[in-house]
Short mmCIF file of C-alpha atoms in Angstrom, two decimals:
data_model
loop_
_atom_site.label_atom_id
_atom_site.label_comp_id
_atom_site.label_asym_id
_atom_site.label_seq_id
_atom_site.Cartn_x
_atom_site.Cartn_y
_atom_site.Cartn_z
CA UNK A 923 -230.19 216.58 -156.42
CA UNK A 924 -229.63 216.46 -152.47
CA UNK A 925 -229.55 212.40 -153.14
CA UNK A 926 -226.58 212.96 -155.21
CA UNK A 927 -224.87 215.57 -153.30
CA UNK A 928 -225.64 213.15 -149.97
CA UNK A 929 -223.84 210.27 -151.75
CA UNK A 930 -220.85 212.15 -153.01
CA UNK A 931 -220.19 213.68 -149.65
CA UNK A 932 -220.78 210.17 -148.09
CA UNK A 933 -218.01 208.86 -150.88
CA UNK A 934 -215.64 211.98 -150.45
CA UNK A 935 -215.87 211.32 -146.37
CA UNK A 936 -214.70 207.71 -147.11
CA UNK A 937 -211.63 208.54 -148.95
CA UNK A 938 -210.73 211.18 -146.32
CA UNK A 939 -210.78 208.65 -143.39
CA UNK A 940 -209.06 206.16 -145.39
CA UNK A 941 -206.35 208.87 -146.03
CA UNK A 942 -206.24 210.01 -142.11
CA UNK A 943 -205.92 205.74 -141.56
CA UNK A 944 -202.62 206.10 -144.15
CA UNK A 945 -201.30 209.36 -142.24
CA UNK A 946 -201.38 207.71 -138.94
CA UNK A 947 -199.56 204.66 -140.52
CA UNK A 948 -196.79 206.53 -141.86
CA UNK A 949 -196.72 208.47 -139.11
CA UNK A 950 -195.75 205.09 -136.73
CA UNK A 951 -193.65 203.84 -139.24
CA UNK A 952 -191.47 206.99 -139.23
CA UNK A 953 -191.13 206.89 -135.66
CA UNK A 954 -190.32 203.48 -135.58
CA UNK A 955 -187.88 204.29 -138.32
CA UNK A 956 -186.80 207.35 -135.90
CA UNK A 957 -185.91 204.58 -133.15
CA UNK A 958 -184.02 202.59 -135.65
CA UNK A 959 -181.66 205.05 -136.47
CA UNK A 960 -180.95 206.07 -133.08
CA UNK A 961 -180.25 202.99 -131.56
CA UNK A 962 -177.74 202.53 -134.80
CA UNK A 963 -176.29 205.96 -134.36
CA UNK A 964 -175.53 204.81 -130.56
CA UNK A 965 -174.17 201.41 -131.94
CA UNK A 966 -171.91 203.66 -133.93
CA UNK A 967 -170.03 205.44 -131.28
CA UNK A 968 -169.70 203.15 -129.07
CA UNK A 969 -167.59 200.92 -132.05
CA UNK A 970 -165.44 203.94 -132.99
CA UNK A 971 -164.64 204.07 -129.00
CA UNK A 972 -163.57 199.90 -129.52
CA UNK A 973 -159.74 199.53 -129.55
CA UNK A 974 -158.35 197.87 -132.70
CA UNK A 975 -157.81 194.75 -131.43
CA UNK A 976 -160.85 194.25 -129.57
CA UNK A 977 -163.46 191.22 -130.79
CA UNK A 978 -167.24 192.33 -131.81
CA UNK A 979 -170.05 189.78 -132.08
CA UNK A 980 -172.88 190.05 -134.65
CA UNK A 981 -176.07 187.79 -132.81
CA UNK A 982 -177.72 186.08 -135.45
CA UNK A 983 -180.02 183.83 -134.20
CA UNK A 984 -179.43 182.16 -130.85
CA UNK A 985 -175.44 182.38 -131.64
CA UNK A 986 -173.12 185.02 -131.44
CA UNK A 987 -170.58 184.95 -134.59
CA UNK A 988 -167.30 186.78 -134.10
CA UNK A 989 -167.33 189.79 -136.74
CA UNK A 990 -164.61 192.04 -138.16
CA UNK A 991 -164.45 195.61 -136.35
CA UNK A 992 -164.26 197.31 -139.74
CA UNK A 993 -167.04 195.25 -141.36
CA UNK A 994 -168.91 196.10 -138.70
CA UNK A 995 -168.33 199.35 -139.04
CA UNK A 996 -169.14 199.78 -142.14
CA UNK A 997 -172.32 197.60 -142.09
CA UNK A 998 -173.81 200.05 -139.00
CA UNK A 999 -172.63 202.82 -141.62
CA UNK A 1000 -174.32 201.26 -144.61
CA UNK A 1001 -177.62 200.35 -142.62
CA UNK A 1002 -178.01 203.82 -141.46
CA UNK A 1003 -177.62 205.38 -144.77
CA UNK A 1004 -180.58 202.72 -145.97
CA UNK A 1005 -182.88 203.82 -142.31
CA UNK A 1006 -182.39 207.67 -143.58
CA UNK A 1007 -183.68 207.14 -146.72
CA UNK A 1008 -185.91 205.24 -145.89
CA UNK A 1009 -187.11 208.10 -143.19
CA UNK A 1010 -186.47 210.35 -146.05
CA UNK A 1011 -188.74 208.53 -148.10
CA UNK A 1012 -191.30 208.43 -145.48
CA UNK A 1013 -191.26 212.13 -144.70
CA UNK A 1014 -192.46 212.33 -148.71
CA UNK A 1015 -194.69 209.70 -148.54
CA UNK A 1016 -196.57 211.88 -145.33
CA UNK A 1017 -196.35 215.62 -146.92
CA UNK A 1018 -197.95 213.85 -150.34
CA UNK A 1019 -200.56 212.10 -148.42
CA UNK A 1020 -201.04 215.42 -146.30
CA UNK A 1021 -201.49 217.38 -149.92
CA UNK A 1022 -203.98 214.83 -150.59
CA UNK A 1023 -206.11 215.31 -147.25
CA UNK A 1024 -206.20 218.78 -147.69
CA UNK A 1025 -207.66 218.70 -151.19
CA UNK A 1026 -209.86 216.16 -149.96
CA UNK A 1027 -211.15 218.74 -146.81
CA UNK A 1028 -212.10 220.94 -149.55
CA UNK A 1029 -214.04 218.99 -151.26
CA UNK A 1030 -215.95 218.26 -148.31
CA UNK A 1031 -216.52 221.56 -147.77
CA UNK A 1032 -217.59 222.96 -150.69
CA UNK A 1033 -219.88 219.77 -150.48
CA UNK A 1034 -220.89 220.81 -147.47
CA UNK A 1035 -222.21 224.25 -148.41
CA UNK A 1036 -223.82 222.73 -151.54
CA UNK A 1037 -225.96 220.43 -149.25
CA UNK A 1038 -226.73 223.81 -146.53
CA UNK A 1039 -228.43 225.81 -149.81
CA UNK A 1040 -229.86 223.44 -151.34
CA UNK A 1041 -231.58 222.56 -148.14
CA UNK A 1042 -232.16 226.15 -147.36
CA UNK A 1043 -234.07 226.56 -150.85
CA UNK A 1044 -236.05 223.16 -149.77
CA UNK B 1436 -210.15 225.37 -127.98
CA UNK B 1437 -211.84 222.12 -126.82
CA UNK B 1438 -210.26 220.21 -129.84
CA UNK B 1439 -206.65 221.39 -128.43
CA UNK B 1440 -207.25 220.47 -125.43
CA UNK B 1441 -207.33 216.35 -125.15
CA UNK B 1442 -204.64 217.28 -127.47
CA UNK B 1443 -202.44 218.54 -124.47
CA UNK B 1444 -203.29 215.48 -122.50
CA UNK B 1445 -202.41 213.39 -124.78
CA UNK B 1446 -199.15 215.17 -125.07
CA UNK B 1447 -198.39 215.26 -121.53
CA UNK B 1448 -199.11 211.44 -120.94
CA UNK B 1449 -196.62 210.48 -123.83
CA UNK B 1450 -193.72 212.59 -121.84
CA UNK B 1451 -194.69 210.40 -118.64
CA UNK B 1452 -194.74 207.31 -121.00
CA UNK B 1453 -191.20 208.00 -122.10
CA UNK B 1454 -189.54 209.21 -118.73
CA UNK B 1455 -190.73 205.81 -117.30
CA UNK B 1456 -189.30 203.80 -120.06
CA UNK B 1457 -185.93 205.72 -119.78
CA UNK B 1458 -186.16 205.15 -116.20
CA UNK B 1459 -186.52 201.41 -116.22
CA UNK B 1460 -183.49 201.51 -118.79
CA UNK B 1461 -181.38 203.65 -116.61
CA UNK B 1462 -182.20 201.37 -113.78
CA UNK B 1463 -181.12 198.12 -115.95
CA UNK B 1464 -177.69 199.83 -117.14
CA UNK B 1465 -177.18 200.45 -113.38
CA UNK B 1466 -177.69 196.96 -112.39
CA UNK B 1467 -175.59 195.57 -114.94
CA UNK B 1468 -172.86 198.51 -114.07
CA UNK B 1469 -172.88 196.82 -110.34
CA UNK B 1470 -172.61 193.25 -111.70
CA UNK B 1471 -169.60 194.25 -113.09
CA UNK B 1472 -168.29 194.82 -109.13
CA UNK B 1473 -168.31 191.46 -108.81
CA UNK B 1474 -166.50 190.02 -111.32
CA UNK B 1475 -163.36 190.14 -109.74
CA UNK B 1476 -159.39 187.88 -110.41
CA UNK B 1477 -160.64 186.30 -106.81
CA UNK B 1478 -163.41 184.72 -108.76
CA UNK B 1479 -161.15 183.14 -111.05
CA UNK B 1480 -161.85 179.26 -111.40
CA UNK B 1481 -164.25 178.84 -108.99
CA UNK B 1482 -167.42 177.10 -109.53
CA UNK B 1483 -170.69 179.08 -110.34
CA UNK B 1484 -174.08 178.14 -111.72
CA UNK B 1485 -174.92 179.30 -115.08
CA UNK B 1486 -178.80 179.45 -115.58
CA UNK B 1487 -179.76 177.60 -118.85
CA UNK B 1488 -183.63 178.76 -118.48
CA UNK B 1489 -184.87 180.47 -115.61
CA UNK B 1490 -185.31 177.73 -113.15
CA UNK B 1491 -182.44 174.83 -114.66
CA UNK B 1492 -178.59 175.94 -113.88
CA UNK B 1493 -175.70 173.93 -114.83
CA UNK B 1494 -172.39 174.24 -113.26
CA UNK B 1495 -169.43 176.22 -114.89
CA UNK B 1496 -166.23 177.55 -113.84
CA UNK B 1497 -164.81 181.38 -113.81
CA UNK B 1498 -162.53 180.70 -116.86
CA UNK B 1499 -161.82 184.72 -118.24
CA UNK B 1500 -162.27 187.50 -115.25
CA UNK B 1501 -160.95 190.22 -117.25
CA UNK B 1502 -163.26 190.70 -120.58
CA UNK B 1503 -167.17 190.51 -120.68
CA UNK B 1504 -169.12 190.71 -123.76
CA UNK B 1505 -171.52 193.84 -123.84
CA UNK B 1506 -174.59 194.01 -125.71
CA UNK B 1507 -173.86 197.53 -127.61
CA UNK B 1508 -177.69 197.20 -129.48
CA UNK B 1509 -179.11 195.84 -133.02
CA UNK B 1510 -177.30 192.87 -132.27
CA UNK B 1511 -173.75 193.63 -131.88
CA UNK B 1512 -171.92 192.85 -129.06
CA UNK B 1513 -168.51 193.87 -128.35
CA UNK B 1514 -165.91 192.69 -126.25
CA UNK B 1515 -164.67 194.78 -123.61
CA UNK B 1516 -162.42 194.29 -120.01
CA UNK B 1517 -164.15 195.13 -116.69
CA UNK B 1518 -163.26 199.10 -116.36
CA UNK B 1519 -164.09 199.34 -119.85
CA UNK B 1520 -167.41 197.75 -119.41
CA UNK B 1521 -167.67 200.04 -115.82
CA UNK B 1522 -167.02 203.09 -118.26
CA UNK B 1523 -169.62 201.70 -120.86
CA UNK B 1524 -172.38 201.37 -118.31
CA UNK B 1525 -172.11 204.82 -116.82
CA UNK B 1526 -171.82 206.30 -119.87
CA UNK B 1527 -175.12 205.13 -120.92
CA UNK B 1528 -176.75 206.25 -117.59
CA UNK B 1529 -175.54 209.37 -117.72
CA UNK B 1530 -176.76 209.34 -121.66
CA UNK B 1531 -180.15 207.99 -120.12
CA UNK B 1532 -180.19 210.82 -117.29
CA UNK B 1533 -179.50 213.60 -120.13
CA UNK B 1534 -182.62 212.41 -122.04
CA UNK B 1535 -184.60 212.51 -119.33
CA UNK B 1536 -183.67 215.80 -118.32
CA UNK B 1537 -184.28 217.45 -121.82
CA UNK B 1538 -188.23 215.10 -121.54
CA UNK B 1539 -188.64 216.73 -117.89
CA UNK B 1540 -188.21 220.26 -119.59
CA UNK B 1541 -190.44 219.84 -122.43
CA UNK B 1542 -193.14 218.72 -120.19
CA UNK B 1543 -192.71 221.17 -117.89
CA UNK B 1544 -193.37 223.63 -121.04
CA UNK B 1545 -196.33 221.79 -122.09
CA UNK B 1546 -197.78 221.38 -118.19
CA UNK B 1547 -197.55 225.35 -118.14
CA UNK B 1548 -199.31 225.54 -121.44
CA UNK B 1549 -201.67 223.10 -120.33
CA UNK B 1550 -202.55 225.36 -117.04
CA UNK B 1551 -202.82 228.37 -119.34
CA UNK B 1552 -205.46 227.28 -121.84
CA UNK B 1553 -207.42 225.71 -118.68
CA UNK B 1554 -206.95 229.16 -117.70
CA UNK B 1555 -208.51 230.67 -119.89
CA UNK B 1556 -211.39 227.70 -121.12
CA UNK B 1557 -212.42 229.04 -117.41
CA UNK B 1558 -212.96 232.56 -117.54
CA UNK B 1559 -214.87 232.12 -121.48
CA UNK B 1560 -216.74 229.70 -119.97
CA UNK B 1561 -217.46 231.75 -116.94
CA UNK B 1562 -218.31 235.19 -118.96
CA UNK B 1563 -220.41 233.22 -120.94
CA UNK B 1564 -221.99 231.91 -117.89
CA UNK B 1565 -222.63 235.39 -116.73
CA UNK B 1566 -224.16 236.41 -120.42
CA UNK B 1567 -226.78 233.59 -120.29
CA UNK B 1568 -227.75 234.68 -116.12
CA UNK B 1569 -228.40 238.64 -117.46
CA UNK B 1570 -231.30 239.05 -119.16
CA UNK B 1571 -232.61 236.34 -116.39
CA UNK B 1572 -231.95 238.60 -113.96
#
């Protein structure tokens, strides 16, 4: 009986770290996300501060290719709608996986005070 | 207790971390703010040496002194003339300085914090110190 218990709390522990390992990665992914946006936000102003006329370059490689202001615009616009759902999406992905470790800690728990009686009544 | 406390290091060494990474930035946007000084219509047409890699330079001439091409981030660069460029650079150090500022306040916060539970980690562990000497005595 303590066998079994031992090897279920040994399993449960498993998935727990594996779903701490997941946490952390979302967690660096949403800051890196985080960064994204606000170097993009910053990108932003500073092309609604451009004068009509002036010339914006898009570097793509080793080149620099002469872009349209408004295109540009929009693009920044566009790819910071996509970075804050993708945050958004993120921010789920973390609370879910949070859910999930706390069920998990329970587990362990109540595992754990299975094991402490049944090794008290041994 | 003990858990928080590494916690609080941790913490603290991340708002160093960042401060010195905004510094080095806010020194680079200064640099290239100064650059700008130079490029002046007395420069036009002469000869200069344009590095290829960092030890080869060919020669070029001083064709346009009144635009330069700013890199604005995420690849986009944008044309600008030299005050313009002037106004772009210290606009992003003061941006820089304003983010430090806010970093230098929340680790003040969390440096006070930090002295508090050491505070008190102290005096537990120095009642408890005197519970364990008592019946010794």
């Amino acid at each position: 009986m303590t066998d079994e218990i031992q090897k279920k709390f040994q399993k449960e522990l498993e998935l727990y770290n594996g779903v701490q390992k997941d946490i952390k990665k979302a967690i660096g992914l949403k800051q890196q996300l985080d960064s994204q946006l606000n170097e993009n936000k910053a990108v932003k102003e500073e092309l609604a501060l451009l004068k009509k006329d002036s010339e914006v370059y898009k570097l793509i490689g080793p080149v620099l290719v002469k872009q349209d202001l408004d295109e540009a615009r929009t693009n920044v616009s566009k790819r910071m709608e996509y970075i804050s759902k993708e945050i958004k999406r993120t921010d789920d992905h973390i609370s879910a996986l949070e859910n999930k470790q706390e069920a998990l800690q329970e587990n362990l728990n109540k595992l754990r005070n299975d094991l402490g009686k049944l090794k008290l009544k041994a | 207790m003990n858990i928080y406390f590494p916690f609080l290091f941790q913490e603290l060494s991340v708002f160093q971390d960042s401060i010195q990474t905004l510094q080095i930035a806010k020194s680079k946007f200064v640099e290239s703010g100064e650059s700008l000084e130079k490029i002046t219509p007395a420069i036009k047409g002469k000869t200069i040496l344009v590095p290829l890699t960092g030890s080869m330079y060919v020669p070029g001439t001083v064709a346009d002194v009144d635009n330069v091409v700013i890199d604005i981030g995420t690849g986009y660069y944008a044309q600008k003339d030299i005050d313009g460029g002037k106004d772009y650079f210290k606009r992003k150090v003061e941006f820089v300085a304003e983010q430090m500022e806010k970093i230098n306040l929340l680790g003040m916060e969390k440096s006070k914090l930090r002295q508090a539970v050491g505070m008190i980690m102290e005096m537990k562990f120095q009642s408890e110190l005197q519970a364990q000497k008592a019946p010794a005595s």
